[in-house]
Short mmCIF file of C-alpha atoms in Angstrom, two decimals:
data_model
loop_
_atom_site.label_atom_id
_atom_site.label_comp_id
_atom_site.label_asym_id
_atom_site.label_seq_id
_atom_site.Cartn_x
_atom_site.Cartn_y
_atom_site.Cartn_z
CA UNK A 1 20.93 57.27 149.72
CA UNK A 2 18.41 56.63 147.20
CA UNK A 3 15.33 59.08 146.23
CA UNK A 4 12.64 58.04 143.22
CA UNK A 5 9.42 59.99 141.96
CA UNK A 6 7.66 60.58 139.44
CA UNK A 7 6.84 64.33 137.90
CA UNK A 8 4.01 65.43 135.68
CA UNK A 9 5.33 68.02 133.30
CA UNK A 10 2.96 70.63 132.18
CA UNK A 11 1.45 70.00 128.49
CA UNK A 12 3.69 72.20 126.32
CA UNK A 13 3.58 72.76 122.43
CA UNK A 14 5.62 71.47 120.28
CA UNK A 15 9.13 72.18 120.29
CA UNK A 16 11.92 72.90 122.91
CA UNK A 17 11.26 74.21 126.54
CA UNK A 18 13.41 75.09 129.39
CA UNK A 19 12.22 72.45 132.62
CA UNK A 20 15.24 72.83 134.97
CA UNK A 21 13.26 75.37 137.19
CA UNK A 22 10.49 72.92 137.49
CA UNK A 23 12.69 70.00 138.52
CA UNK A 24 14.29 71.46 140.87
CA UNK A 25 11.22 73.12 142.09
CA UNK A 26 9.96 69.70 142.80
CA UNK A 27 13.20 68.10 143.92
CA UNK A 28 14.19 69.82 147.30
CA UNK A 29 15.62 66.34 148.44
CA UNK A 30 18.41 67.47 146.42
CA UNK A 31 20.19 69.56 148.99
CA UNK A 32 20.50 66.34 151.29
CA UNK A 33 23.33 65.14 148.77
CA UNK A 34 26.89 66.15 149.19
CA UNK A 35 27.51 64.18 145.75
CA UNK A 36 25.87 62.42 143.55
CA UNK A 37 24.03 62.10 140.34
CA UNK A 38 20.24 62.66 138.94
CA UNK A 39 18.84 60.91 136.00
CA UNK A 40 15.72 62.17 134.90
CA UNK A 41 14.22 59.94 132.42
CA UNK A 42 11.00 60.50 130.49
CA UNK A 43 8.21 57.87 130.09
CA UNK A 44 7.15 58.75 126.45
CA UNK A 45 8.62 57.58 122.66
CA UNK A 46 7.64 60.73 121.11
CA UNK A 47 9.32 63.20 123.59
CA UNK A 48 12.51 63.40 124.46
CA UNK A 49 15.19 65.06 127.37
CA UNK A 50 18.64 67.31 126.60
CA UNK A 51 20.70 69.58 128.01
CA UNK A 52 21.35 72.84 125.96
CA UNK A 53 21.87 76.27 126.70
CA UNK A 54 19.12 78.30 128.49
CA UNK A 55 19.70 81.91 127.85
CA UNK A 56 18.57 82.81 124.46
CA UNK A 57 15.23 81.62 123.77
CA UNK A 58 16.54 81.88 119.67
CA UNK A 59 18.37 78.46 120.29
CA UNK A 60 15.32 76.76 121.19
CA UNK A 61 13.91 77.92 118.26
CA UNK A 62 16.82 76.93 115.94
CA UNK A 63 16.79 73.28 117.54
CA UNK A 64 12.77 73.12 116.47
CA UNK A 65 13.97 74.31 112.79
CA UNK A 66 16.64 72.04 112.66
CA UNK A 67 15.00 69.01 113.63
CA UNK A 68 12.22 69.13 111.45
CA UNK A 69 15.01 69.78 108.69
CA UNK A 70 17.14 66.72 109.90
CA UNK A 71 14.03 64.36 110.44
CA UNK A 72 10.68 65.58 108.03
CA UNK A 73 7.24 64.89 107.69
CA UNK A 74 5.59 62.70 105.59
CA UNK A 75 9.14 61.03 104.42
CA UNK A 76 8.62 58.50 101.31
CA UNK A 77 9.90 55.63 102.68
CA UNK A 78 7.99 56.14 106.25
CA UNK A 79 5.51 53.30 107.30
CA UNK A 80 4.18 53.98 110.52
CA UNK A 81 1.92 56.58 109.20
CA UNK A 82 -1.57 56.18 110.95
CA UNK A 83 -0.98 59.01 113.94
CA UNK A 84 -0.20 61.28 111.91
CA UNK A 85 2.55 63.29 109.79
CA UNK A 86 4.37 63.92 112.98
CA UNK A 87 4.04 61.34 115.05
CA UNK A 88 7.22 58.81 112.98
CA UNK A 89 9.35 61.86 113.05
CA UNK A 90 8.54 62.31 116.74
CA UNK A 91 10.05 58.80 117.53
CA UNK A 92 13.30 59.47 115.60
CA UNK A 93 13.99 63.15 116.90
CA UNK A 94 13.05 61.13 120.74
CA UNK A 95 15.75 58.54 119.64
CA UNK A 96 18.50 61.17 118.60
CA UNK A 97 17.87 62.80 121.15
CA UNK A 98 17.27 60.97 124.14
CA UNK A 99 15.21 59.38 126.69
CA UNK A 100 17.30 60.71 129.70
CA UNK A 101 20.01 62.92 130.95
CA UNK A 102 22.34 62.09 133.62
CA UNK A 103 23.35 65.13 136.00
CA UNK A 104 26.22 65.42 139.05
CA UNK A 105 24.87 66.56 141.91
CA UNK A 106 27.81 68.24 143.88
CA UNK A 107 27.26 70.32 147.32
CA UNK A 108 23.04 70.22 147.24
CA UNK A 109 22.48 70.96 143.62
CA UNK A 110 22.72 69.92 139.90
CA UNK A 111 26.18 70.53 139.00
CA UNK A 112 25.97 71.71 135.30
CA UNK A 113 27.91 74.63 133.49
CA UNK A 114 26.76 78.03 133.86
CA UNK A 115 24.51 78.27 129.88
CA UNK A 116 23.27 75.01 130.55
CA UNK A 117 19.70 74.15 131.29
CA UNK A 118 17.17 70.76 130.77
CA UNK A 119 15.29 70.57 127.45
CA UNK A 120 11.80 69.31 127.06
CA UNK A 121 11.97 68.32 123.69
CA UNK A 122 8.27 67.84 122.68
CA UNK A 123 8.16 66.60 118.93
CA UNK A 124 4.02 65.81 118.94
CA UNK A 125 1.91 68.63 117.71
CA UNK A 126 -0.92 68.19 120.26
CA UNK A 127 0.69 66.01 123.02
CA UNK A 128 -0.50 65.95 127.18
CA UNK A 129 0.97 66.21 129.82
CA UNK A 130 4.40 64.39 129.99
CA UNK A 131 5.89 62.09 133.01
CA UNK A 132 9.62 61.35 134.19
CA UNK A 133 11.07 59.37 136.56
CA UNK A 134 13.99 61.12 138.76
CA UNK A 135 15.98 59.03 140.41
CA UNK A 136 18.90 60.66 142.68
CA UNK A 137 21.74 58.75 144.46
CA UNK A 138 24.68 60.29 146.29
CA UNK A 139 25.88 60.44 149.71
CA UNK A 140 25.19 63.19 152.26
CA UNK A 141 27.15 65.94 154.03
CA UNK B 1 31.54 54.60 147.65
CA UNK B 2 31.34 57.91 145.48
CA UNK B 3 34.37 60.01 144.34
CA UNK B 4 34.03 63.19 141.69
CA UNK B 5 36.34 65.56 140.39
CA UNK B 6 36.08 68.49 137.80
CA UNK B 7 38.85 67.75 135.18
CA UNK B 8 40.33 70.96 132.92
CA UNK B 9 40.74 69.24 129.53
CA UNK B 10 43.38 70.85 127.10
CA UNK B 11 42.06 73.37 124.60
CA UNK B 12 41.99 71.12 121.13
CA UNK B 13 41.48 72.40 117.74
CA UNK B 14 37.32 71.72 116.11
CA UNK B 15 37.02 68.24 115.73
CA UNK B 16 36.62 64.62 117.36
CA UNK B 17 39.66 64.01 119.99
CA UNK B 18 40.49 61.05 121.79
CA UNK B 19 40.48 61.41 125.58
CA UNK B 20 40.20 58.12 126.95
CA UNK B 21 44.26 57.79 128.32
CA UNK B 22 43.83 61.48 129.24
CA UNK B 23 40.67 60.93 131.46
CA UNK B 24 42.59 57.44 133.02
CA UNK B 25 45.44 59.46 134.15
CA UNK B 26 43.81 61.90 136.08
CA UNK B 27 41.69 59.11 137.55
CA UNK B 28 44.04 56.94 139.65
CA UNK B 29 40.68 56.25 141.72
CA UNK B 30 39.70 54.11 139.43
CA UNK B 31 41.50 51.11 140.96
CA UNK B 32 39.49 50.95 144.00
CA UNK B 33 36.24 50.04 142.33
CA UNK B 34 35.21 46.47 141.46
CA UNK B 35 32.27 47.27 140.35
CA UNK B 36 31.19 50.06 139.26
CA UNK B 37 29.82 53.28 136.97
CA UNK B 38 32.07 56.48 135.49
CA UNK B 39 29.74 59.45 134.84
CA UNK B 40 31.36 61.77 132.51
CA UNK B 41 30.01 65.42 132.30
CA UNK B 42 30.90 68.11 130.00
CA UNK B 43 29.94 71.28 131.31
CA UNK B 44 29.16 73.19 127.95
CA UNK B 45 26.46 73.52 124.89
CA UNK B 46 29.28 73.45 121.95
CA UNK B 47 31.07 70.30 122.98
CA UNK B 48 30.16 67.09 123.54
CA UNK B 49 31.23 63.65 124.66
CA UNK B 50 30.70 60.24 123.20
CA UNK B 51 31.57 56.95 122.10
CA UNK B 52 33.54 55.51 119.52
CA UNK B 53 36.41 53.94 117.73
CA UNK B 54 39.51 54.38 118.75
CA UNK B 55 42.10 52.87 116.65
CA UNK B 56 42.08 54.53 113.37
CA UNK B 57 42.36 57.97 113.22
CA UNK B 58 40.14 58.50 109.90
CA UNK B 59 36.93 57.80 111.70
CA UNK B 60 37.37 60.75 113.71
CA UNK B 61 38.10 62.88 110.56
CA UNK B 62 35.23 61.38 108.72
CA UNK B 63 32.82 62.52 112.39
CA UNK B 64 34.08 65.74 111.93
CA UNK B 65 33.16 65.96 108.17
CA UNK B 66 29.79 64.07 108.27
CA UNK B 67 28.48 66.07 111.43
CA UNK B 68 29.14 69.64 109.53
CA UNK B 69 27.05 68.22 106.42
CA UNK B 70 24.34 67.16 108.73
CA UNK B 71 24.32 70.23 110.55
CA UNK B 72 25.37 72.98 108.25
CA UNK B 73 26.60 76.19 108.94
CA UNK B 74 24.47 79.04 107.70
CA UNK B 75 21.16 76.84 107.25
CA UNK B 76 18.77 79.73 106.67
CA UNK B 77 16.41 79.12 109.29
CA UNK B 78 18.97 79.68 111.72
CA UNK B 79 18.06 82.82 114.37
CA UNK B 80 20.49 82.64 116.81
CA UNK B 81 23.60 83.77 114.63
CA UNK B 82 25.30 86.67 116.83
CA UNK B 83 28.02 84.24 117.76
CA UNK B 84 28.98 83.33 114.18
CA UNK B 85 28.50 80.70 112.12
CA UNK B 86 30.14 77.79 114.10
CA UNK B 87 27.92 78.77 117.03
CA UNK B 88 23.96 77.00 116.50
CA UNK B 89 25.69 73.59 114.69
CA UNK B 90 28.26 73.55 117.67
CA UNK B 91 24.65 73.73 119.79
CA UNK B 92 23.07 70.88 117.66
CA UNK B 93 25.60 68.92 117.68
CA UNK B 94 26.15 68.77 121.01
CA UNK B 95 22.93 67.84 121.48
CA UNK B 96 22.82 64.97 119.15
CA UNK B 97 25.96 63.55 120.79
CA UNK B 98 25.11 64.15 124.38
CA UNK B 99 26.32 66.18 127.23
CA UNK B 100 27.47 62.83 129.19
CA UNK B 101 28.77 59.47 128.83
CA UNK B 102 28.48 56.40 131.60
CA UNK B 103 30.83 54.18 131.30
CA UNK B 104 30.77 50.56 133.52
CA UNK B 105 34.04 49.88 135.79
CA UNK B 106 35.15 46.65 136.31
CA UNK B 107 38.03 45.04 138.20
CA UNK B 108 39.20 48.76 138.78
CA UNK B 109 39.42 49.67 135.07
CA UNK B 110 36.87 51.26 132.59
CA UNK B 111 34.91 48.13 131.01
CA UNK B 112 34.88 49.38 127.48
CA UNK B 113 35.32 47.31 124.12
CA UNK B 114 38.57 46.85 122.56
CA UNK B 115 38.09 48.77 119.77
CA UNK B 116 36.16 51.73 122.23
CA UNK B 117 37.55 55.71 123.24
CA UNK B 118 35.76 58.24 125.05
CA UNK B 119 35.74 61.13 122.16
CA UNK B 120 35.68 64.83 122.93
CA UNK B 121 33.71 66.39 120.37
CA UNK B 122 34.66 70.36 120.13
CA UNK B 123 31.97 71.47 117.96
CA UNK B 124 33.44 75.32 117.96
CA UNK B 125 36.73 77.08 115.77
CA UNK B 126 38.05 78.80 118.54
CA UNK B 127 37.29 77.00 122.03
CA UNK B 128 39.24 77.45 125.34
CA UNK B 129 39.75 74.54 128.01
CA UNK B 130 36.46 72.84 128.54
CA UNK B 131 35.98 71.24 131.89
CA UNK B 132 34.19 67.80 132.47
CA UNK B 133 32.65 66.75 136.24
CA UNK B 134 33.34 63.04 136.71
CA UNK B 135 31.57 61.00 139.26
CA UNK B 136 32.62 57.36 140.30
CA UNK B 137 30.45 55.26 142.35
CA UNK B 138 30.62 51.71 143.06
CA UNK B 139 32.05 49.05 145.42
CA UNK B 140 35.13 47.95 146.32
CA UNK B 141 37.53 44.96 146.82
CA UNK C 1 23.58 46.82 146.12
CA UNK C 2 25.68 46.23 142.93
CA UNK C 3 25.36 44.03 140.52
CA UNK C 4 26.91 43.34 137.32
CA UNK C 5 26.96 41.01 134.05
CA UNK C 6 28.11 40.77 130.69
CA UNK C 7 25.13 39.37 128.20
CA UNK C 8 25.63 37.68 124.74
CA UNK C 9 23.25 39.06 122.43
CA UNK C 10 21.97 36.88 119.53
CA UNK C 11 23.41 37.88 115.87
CA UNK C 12 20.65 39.99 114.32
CA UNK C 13 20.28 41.35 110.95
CA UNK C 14 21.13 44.26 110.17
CA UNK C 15 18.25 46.76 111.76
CA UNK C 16 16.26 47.66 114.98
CA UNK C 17 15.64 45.21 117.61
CA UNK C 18 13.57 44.78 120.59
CA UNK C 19 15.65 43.58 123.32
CA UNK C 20 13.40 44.29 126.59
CA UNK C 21 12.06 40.52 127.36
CA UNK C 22 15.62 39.22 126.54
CA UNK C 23 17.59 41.38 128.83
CA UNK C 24 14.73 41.05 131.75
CA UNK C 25 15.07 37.26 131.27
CA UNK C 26 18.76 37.05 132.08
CA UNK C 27 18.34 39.58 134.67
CA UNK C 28 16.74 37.63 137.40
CA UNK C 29 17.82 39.90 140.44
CA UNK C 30 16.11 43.24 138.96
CA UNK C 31 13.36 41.44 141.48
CA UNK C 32 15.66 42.56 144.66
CA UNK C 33 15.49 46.60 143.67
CA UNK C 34 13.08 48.61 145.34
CA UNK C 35 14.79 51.38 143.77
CA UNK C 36 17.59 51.54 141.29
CA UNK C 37 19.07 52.04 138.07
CA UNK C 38 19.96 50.09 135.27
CA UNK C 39 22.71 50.95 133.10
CA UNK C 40 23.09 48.95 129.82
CA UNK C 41 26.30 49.63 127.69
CA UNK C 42 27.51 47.94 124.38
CA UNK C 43 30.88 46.94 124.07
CA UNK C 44 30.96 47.84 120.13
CA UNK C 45 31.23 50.93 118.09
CA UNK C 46 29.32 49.64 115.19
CA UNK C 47 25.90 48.87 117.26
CA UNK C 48 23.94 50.90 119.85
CA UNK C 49 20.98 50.94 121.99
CA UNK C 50 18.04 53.40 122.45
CA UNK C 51 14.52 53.31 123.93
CA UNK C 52 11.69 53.62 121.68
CA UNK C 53 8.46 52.49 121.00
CA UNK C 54 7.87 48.65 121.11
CA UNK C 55 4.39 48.10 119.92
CA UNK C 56 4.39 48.21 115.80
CA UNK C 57 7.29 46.47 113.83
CA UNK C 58 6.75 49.42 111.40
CA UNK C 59 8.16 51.84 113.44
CA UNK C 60 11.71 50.06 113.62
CA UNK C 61 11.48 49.51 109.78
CA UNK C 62 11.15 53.33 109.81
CA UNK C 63 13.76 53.54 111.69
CA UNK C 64 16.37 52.45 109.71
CA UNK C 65 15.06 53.93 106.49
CA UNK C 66 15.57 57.20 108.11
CA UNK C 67 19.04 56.11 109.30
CA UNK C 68 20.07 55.35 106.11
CA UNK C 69 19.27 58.22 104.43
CA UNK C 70 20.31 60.68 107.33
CA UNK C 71 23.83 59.00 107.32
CA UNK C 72 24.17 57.59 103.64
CA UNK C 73 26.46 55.01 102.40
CA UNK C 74 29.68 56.04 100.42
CA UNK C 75 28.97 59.87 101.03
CA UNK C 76 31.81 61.62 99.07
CA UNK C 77 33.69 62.76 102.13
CA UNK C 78 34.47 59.33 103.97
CA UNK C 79 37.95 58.31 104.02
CA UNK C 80 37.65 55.30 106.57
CA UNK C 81 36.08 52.95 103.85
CA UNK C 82 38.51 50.17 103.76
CA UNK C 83 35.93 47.77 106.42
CA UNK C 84 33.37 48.13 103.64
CA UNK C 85 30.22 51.27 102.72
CA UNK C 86 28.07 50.23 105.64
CA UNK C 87 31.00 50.60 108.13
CA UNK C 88 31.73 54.18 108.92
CA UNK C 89 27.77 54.38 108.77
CA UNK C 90 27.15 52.36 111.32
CA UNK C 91 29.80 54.43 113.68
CA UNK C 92 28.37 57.24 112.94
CA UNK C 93 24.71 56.01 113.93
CA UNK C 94 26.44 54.30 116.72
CA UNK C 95 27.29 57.81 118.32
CA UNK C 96 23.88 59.27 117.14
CA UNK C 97 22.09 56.71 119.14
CA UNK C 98 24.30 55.99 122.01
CA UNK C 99 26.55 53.34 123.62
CA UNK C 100 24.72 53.32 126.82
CA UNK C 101 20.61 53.52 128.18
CA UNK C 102 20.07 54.14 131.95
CA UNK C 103 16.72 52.53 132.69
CA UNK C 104 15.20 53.30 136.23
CA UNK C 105 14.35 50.76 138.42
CA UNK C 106 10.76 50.62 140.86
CA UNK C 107 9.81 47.91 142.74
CA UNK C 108 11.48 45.24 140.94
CA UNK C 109 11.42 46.05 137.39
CA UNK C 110 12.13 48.37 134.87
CA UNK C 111 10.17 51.42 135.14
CA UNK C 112 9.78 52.29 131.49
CA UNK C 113 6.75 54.02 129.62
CA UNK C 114 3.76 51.43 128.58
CA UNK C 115 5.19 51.99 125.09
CA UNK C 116 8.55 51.82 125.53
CA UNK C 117 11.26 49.56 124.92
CA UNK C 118 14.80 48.84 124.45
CA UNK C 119 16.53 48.39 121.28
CA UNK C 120 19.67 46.69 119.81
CA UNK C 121 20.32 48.99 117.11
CA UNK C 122 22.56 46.66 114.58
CA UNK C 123 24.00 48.69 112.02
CA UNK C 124 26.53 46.41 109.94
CA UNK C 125 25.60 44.14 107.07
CA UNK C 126 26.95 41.23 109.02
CA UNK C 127 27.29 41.07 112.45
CA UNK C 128 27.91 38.67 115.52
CA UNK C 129 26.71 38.51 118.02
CA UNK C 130 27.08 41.85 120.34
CA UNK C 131 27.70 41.90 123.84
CA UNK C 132 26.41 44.57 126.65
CA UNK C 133 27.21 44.90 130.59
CA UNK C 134 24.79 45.28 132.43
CA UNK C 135 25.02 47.33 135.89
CA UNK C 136 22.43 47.26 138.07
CA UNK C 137 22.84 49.15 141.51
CA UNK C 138 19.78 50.21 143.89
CA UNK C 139 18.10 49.75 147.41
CA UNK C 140 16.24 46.32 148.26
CA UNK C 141 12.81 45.87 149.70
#
């Protein structure tokens, strides 16, 4: 029992955003699966997917600081510098982070602990609208 | 063929554990798959799963000590500090490690590299149990 | 629709590595998937794979710049040093990056991001040659 589309995400600004509303929003094929898995994998090298918690918007926040501690602008030894101060350290954070997350599906919907929610980590200062690919596979009730 | 099953791991102590014979045990499943995938899922945002050696019991010491210089306790941009200091690394870790590992079955085993373990990484002082969803999916003999 | 393969990688140096047009040319039956998945694992805990961008050799030169200075040879608090300084590095970047990429699959191909592509990320000094299973699983035309 296979499912596949493609979602537009909204153009956000940089930094970390909640999206596991939206998915499932735009998912209601989900309830036909008894159990199974979702991977959710976006189409971009300068954005990236995780799953963090999704209650205090101060988290979020922290990740943005942290990253751009862990992975700077404008780095000495950086090449690839003709799109920009943030555009190399967008590729790294996207790389540390991840191009996709892989969820269960159990009993119609994602299975994931109760703080945990789907990141939209956008590292590009002024990036469009982003696409991923969700792919779900299970069997039914 | 699809089989899942929330697992209770044992409350460990902060640091990188191996969990690979623990995970196999609870798993007899396994054996009915000739080819297949293992989804692992932890269901938390201060521990994470991954990857890694699994023979000498250093590397895991050296994890633990290079992941709290990476991600420091007490950076000063931190915001999100109610939950004490070991709370927003244990976050950023997780995230940098990953929330799941997939892991390929073959021949009704895990097809992993000799020198390979599954690691639990407990990123906080004082965790309880944490509880992983694993889904198996493949064919049989 | 399983299907499954170990591939020998070629010995690279040590560094990032585009790997898309190699894997796609021993994978023959990603033609057959409508819609699918690809799961690509390495069997090592000194090498990993990611998906980044595959159009300017800069950008992987960047990469492991940034590597090396985010996880630094002979940092003060290793203790697994006996394999040589660039070994516990490169496990620690293996975990960082990943062990596994899940790539979907759309009407016979990988369904990756016009920039995207897959790297071997090689992180000892001197390395042979590294070997990944592939699983592919999906629904044919």
């Amino acid at each position: 029992m296979w499912f596949q589309k493609e979602i537009r995400l909204p153009a956000v600004k940089r930094g970390f955003h909640l999206i596991t509303d939206l998915l499932t929003a735009q998912l209601p094929e989900l309830e036909n699966y008894k159990v199974g898995l979702a991977h959710i994998f976006i189409k971009h090298t300068s954005a990236s997917l995780c799953i963090n918690e999704d209650a205090d918007p101060t988290v979020r926040q922290d990740f943005e600081s942290h990253f751009n501690h862990m992975v700077p602008e404008n780095a000495p030894y950086y090449r690839h510098t003709l799109e920009g101060p943030d555009d190399m350290p967008a590729h790294l954070k996207a790389a540390l982070l991840g191009s996709s997350v892989t969820v269960p599906i159990s009993d119609g919907e994602f299975n994931m602990g109760t703080w945990q929610g789907v990141y939209l980590c956008e590292h590009r200062n002024h990036a469009s609208k982003r696409t991923v690919v969700v792919t779900l596979q299970g069997e039914g009730f």
